[in-house]
Tab-separated table of C-alpha atoms in Angstrom:
chain	number	residue	atom	x	y	z
A	1	UNK	CA	25.234	34.064	37.854
A	2	UNK	CA	28.106	35.685	39.847
A	3	UNK	CA	31.422	36.755	38.930
A	4	UNK	CA	33.639	33.314	38.490
A	5	UNK	CA	35.892	34.848	41.385
A	6	UNK	CA	32.900	34.553	43.786
A	7	UNK	CA	33.023	31.294	46.287
A	8	UNK	CA	29.132	31.103	45.786
A	9	UNK	CA	26.660	31.911	43.396
A	10	UNK	CA	22.890	32.743	43.218
A	11	UNK	CA	20.297	29.716	43.192
A	12	UNK	CA	18.185	30.956	40.389
A	13	UNK	CA	16.783	28.086	38.409
A	14	UNK	CA	13.743	27.417	40.337
A	15	UNK	CA	14.175	23.627	40.430
A	16	UNK	CA	16.983	21.400	41.534
A	17	UNK	CA	17.740	19.998	38.308
A	18	UNK	CA	18.221	23.504	36.483
A	19	UNK	CA	20.261	24.633	39.545
A	20	UNK	CA	22.379	21.474	38.894
A	21	UNK	CA	22.610	22.460	35.104
A	22	UNK	CA	23.624	26.197	36.243
A	23	UNK	CA	26.564	24.649	38.243
A	24	UNK	CA	28.811	25.436	34.823
A	25	UNK	CA	29.114	29.139	33.872
A	26	UNK	CA	28.881	30.542	31.125
A	27	UNK	CA	26.074	27.788	30.073
A	28	UNK	CA	26.609	27.563	26.079
A	29	UNK	CA	25.776	24.462	24.410
A	30	UNK	CA	29.193	22.847	23.180
A	31	UNK	CA	30.985	25.552	24.560
A	32	UNK	CA	33.921	25.567	26.975
A	33	UNK	CA	32.941	26.987	30.460
A	34	UNK	CA	34.900	29.385	32.459
A	35	UNK	CA	34.107	27.665	35.782
A	36	UNK	CA	32.595	24.349	36.915
A	37	UNK	CA	31.273	24.532	40.557
A	38	UNK	CA	31.330	20.892	40.908
A	39	UNK	CA	34.666	19.507	40.634
A	40	UNK	CA	34.965	17.414	43.762
A	41	UNK	CA	32.890	15.306	46.121
A	42	UNK	CA	33.074	17.996	48.773
A	43	UNK	CA	31.926	20.831	46.524
A	44	UNK	CA	28.940	18.371	45.360
A	45	UNK	CA	27.797	17.608	48.846
A	46	UNK	CA	28.054	21.441	50.093
A	47	UNK	CA	25.839	22.277	47.026
A	48	UNK	CA	23.130	19.766	47.671
A	49	UNK	CA	22.705	20.753	51.026
A	50	UNK	CA	22.614	24.421	50.165
A	51	UNK	CA	19.905	23.860	47.528
A	52	UNK	CA	17.955	21.784	50.125
A	53	UNK	CA	18.310	18.400	48.356
A	54	UNK	CA	19.843	16.798	51.502
A	55	UNK	CA	19.402	17.718	55.171
A	56	UNK	CA	21.792	17.435	58.005
A	57	UNK	CA	21.110	13.992	58.758
A	58	UNK	CA	21.669	13.246	55.029
A	59	UNK	CA	24.655	15.042	54.783
A	60	UNK	CA	26.263	13.111	57.567
A	61	UNK	CA	25.315	9.640	56.137
A	62	UNK	CA	26.584	10.781	52.798
A	63	UNK	CA	29.563	12.260	54.018
A	64	UNK	CA	30.643	9.345	56.324
A	65	UNK	CA	30.042	6.781	53.450
A	66	UNK	CA	32.238	8.882	50.959
A	67	UNK	CA	35.124	9.255	53.805
A	68	UNK	CA	35.149	5.644	54.305
A	69	UNK	CA	35.095	4.714	50.644
A	70	UNK	CA	36.531	7.383	48.467
A	71	UNK	CA	35.924	5.715	45.277
A	72	UNK	CA	32.121	5.765	45.947
A	73	UNK	CA	32.470	9.598	46.217
A	74	UNK	CA	33.903	9.917	42.831
A	75	UNK	CA	31.461	7.300	41.323
A	76	UNK	CA	28.790	9.711	42.614
A	77	UNK	CA	30.335	12.813	41.565
A	78	UNK	CA	30.508	11.243	38.010
A	79	UNK	CA	26.991	9.946	37.843
A	80	UNK	CA	26.033	13.584	38.892
A	81	UNK	CA	27.854	15.131	36.137
A	82	UNK	CA	26.346	12.829	33.589
A	83	UNK	CA	22.841	13.619	34.783
A	84	UNK	CA	23.813	17.421	34.594
A	85	UNK	CA	24.920	17.060	31.141
A	86	UNK	CA	22.062	15.089	30.056
A	87	UNK	CA	19.525	17.530	31.593
A	88	UNK	CA	21.224	20.524	29.946
A	89	UNK	CA	20.984	18.650	26.500
A	90	UNK	CA	17.376	17.950	27.219
A	91	UNK	CA	16.265	21.153	28.434
A	92	UNK	CA	18.368	23.751	26.752
A	93	UNK	CA	16.836	23.384	23.277
A	94	UNK	CA	13.406	24.091	24.537
A	95	UNK	CA	14.422	27.022	26.607
A	96	UNK	CA	13.462	30.411	25.264
A	97	UNK	CA	16.875	32.391	24.574
A	98	UNK	CA	19.192	29.393	24.738
A	99	UNK	CA	22.020	29.573	22.265
A	100	UNK	CA	23.880	26.559	20.490
A	101	UNK	CA	27.504	27.075	19.955
A	102	UNK	CA	28.989	26.446	16.537
A	103	UNK	CA	30.626	22.990	17.254
A	104	UNK	CA	27.357	21.797	18.386
A	105	UNK	CA	26.201	19.435	21.107
A	106	UNK	CA	28.023	16.679	22.844
A	107	UNK	CA	25.499	14.081	22.770
A	108	UNK	CA	22.250	13.566	20.915
A	109	UNK	CA	18.983	14.266	22.293
A	110	UNK	CA	18.057	10.769	22.295
A	111	UNK	CA	21.290	9.676	24.042
A	112	UNK	CA	20.603	12.419	26.755
A	113	UNK	CA	17.143	10.783	27.282
A	114	UNK	CA	18.693	7.441	27.326
A	115	UNK	CA	21.466	8.323	30.094
A	116	UNK	CA	18.648	9.866	32.235
A	117	UNK	CA	16.330	6.527	31.814
A	118	UNK	CA	19.372	4.386	32.874
A	119	UNK	CA	20.231	6.572	35.805
A	120	UNK	CA	16.533	6.683	36.810
A	121	UNK	CA	16.046	3.032	36.691
A	122	UNK	CA	19.034	2.374	38.800
A	123	UNK	CA	17.720	5.141	41.448
A	124	UNK	CA	14.284	3.433	41.375
A	125	UNK	CA	15.834	0.203	42.278
A	126	UNK	CA	17.227	1.726	45.464
A	127	UNK	CA	14.070	3.221	46.244
A	128	UNK	CA	11.451	2.241	48.864
A	129	UNK	CA	7.831	2.726	48.965
A	130	UNK	CA	6.793	2.944	52.490
A	131	UNK	CA	3.198	2.776	53.841
A	132	UNK	CA	1.987	5.757	55.818
A	133	UNK	CA	-1.616	5.387	57.172
A	134	UNK	CA	-1.362	8.827	58.748
A	135	UNK	CA	-1.143	10.783	55.337
A	136	UNK	CA	-3.687	12.926	54.402
A	137	UNK	CA	-3.004	12.365	50.764
A	138	UNK	CA	-1.920	8.973	49.387
A	139	UNK	CA	-1.147	6.068	51.629
A	140	UNK	CA	2.550	5.578	51.046
A	141	UNK	CA	5.701	7.767	50.716
A	142	UNK	CA	8.239	7.006	48.240
A	143	UNK	CA	11.606	7.554	49.624
A	144	UNK	CA	14.543	8.137	47.166
A	145	UNK	CA	17.913	7.620	48.182
A	146	UNK	CA	18.192	4.879	50.474
A	147	UNK	CA	21.812	4.263	49.659
A	148	UNK	CA	23.994	6.944	50.911
A	149	UNK	CA	26.674	6.329	48.432
A	150	UNK	CA	24.215	7.363	45.594
A	151	UNK	CA	21.773	9.317	47.456
A	152	UNK	CA	22.536	12.842	45.731
A	153	UNK	CA	22.669	11.589	42.050
A	154	UNK	CA	19.396	9.335	42.674
A	155	UNK	CA	17.470	12.295	43.964
A	156	UNK	CA	18.676	14.514	41.219
A	157	UNK	CA	17.814	12.117	38.545
A	158	UNK	CA	14.353	11.245	39.930
A	159	UNK	CA	13.650	15.250	39.876
A	160	UNK	CA	14.991	15.454	36.531
A	161	UNK	CA	12.731	12.769	35.132
A	162	UNK	CA	9.528	14.702	37.093
A	163	UNK	CA	10.632	17.936	35.482
A	164	UNK	CA	10.636	16.365	32.081
A	165	UNK	CA	7.248	15.066	32.523
A	166	UNK	CA	5.889	18.067	34.057
A	167	UNK	CA	7.820	21.143	32.981
A	168	UNK	CA	5.697	24.373	31.451
A	169	UNK	CA	7.630	25.046	28.470
A	170	UNK	CA	6.543	28.564	28.379
A	171	UNK	CA	8.661	29.125	31.611
A	172	UNK	CA	11.452	27.326	30.652
A	173	UNK	CA	14.169	30.368	29.770
A	174	UNK	CA	17.771	30.829	29.281
A	175	UNK	CA	19.547	34.043	30.245
A	176	UNK	CA	20.452	35.446	26.967
A	177	UNK	CA	24.108	35.102	26.152
A	178	UNK	CA	23.604	37.199	23.017
A	179	UNK	CA	23.016	40.066	25.080
A	180	UNK	CA	25.684	39.286	27.953
A	181	UNK	CA	23.951	36.748	29.844
A	182	UNK	CA	25.280	33.454	31.165
A	183	UNK	CA	23.123	31.013	29.513
A	184	UNK	CA	21.760	29.573	32.548
A	185	UNK	CA	18.471	28.192	32.635
A	186	UNK	CA	15.372	28.952	35.015
A	187	UNK	CA	11.679	28.826	35.202
A	188	UNK	CA	10.230	32.345	34.754
A	189	UNK	CA	7.281	32.458	37.339
A	190	UNK	CA	6.483	35.834	37.009
A	191	UNK	CA	3.034	37.141	36.701
A	192	UNK	CA	3.358	38.399	33.251
A	193	UNK	CA	6.181	36.137	31.905
A	194	UNK	CA	8.714	38.893	31.478
A	195	UNK	CA	11.600	37.562	33.462
A	196	UNK	CA	14.684	37.749	31.048
A	197	UNK	CA	17.798	37.336	33.338
A	198	UNK	CA	18.912	34.639	35.590
A	199	UNK	CA	19.156	37.386	38.212
A	200	UNK	CA	18.588	41.168	37.603
A	201	UNK	CA	21.324	41.605	40.087
A	202	UNK	CA	23.901	40.133	38.271
A	203	UNK	CA	23.497	39.458	34.628
A	204	UNK	CA	20.846	41.930	34.306
A	205	UNK	CA	22.817	44.792	35.900
A	206	UNK	CA	25.917	44.094	33.879
A	207	UNK	CA	24.118	44.283	30.689
A	208	UNK	CA	22.391	47.487	31.433
A	209	UNK	CA	25.901	48.995	32.588
A	210	UNK	CA	27.376	47.615	29.254
A	211	UNK	CA	24.701	49.077	27.326
A	212	UNK	CA	24.988	52.626	29.098
A	213	UNK	CA	28.789	52.609	28.474
A	214	UNK	CA	28.219	51.777	24.694
A	215	UNK	CA	25.700	54.489	24.509
A	216	UNK	CA	28.214	57.157	26.063
A	217	UNK	CA	31.000	56.154	23.689
A	218	UNK	CA	28.743	56.445	20.795
A	219	UNK	CA	27.627	59.800	21.835
A	220	UNK	CA	31.183	60.753	22.530
A	221	UNK	CA	32.317	59.943	19.015
A	222	UNK	CA	29.494	61.629	17.442
A	223	UNK	CA	30.301	64.840	19.435
A	224	UNK	CA	34.102	64.569	18.456
A	225	UNK	CA	32.907	64.193	14.668
A	226	UNK	CA	30.660	66.936	14.896
């Protein structure tokens, strides 16, 4: 995470779908975010390129399609946001350190799975299985995102379903809100499983500075009373 005044933020999730979830800060289930980094199609396409979801060729195709049909850009953005919130509702309850806000969750877990499944079914219908005899492993390639208009949400929902099926739950963590973190989700792939913060350079450092200040203030009060 970075301060909300920053134009960009750290990519820390370890997976495109967790990076998608982390486009809201802070991430508190049922809470109101201070900032949403995906409020327009232009922000969405820039983000997708930055995390490597699309390449320059994809970028050109998507941008051209959206420019000629702005309603398709809005549709793709709305689909992406629905995938984002459904993915959060699925993964957050299973993430170590996640916090549930007092007013609860927008949707039930069952509804979240259903929304992902519906989006995945539509993405699968727009995908192609292309034979490739030159491959060292497998005999065909699955191409997701054959329609530029829905390329970004299609790839994201396929990635979400793959993560649902294969995530190692012991690695799934949330930056601890109770200790001053942002609530972002990430995969802890450290050797000893000791990663606690989304990024030590951001939330981890701020938490240390805050604790140091609290200790100094407490020490100052004790000296004054003594």
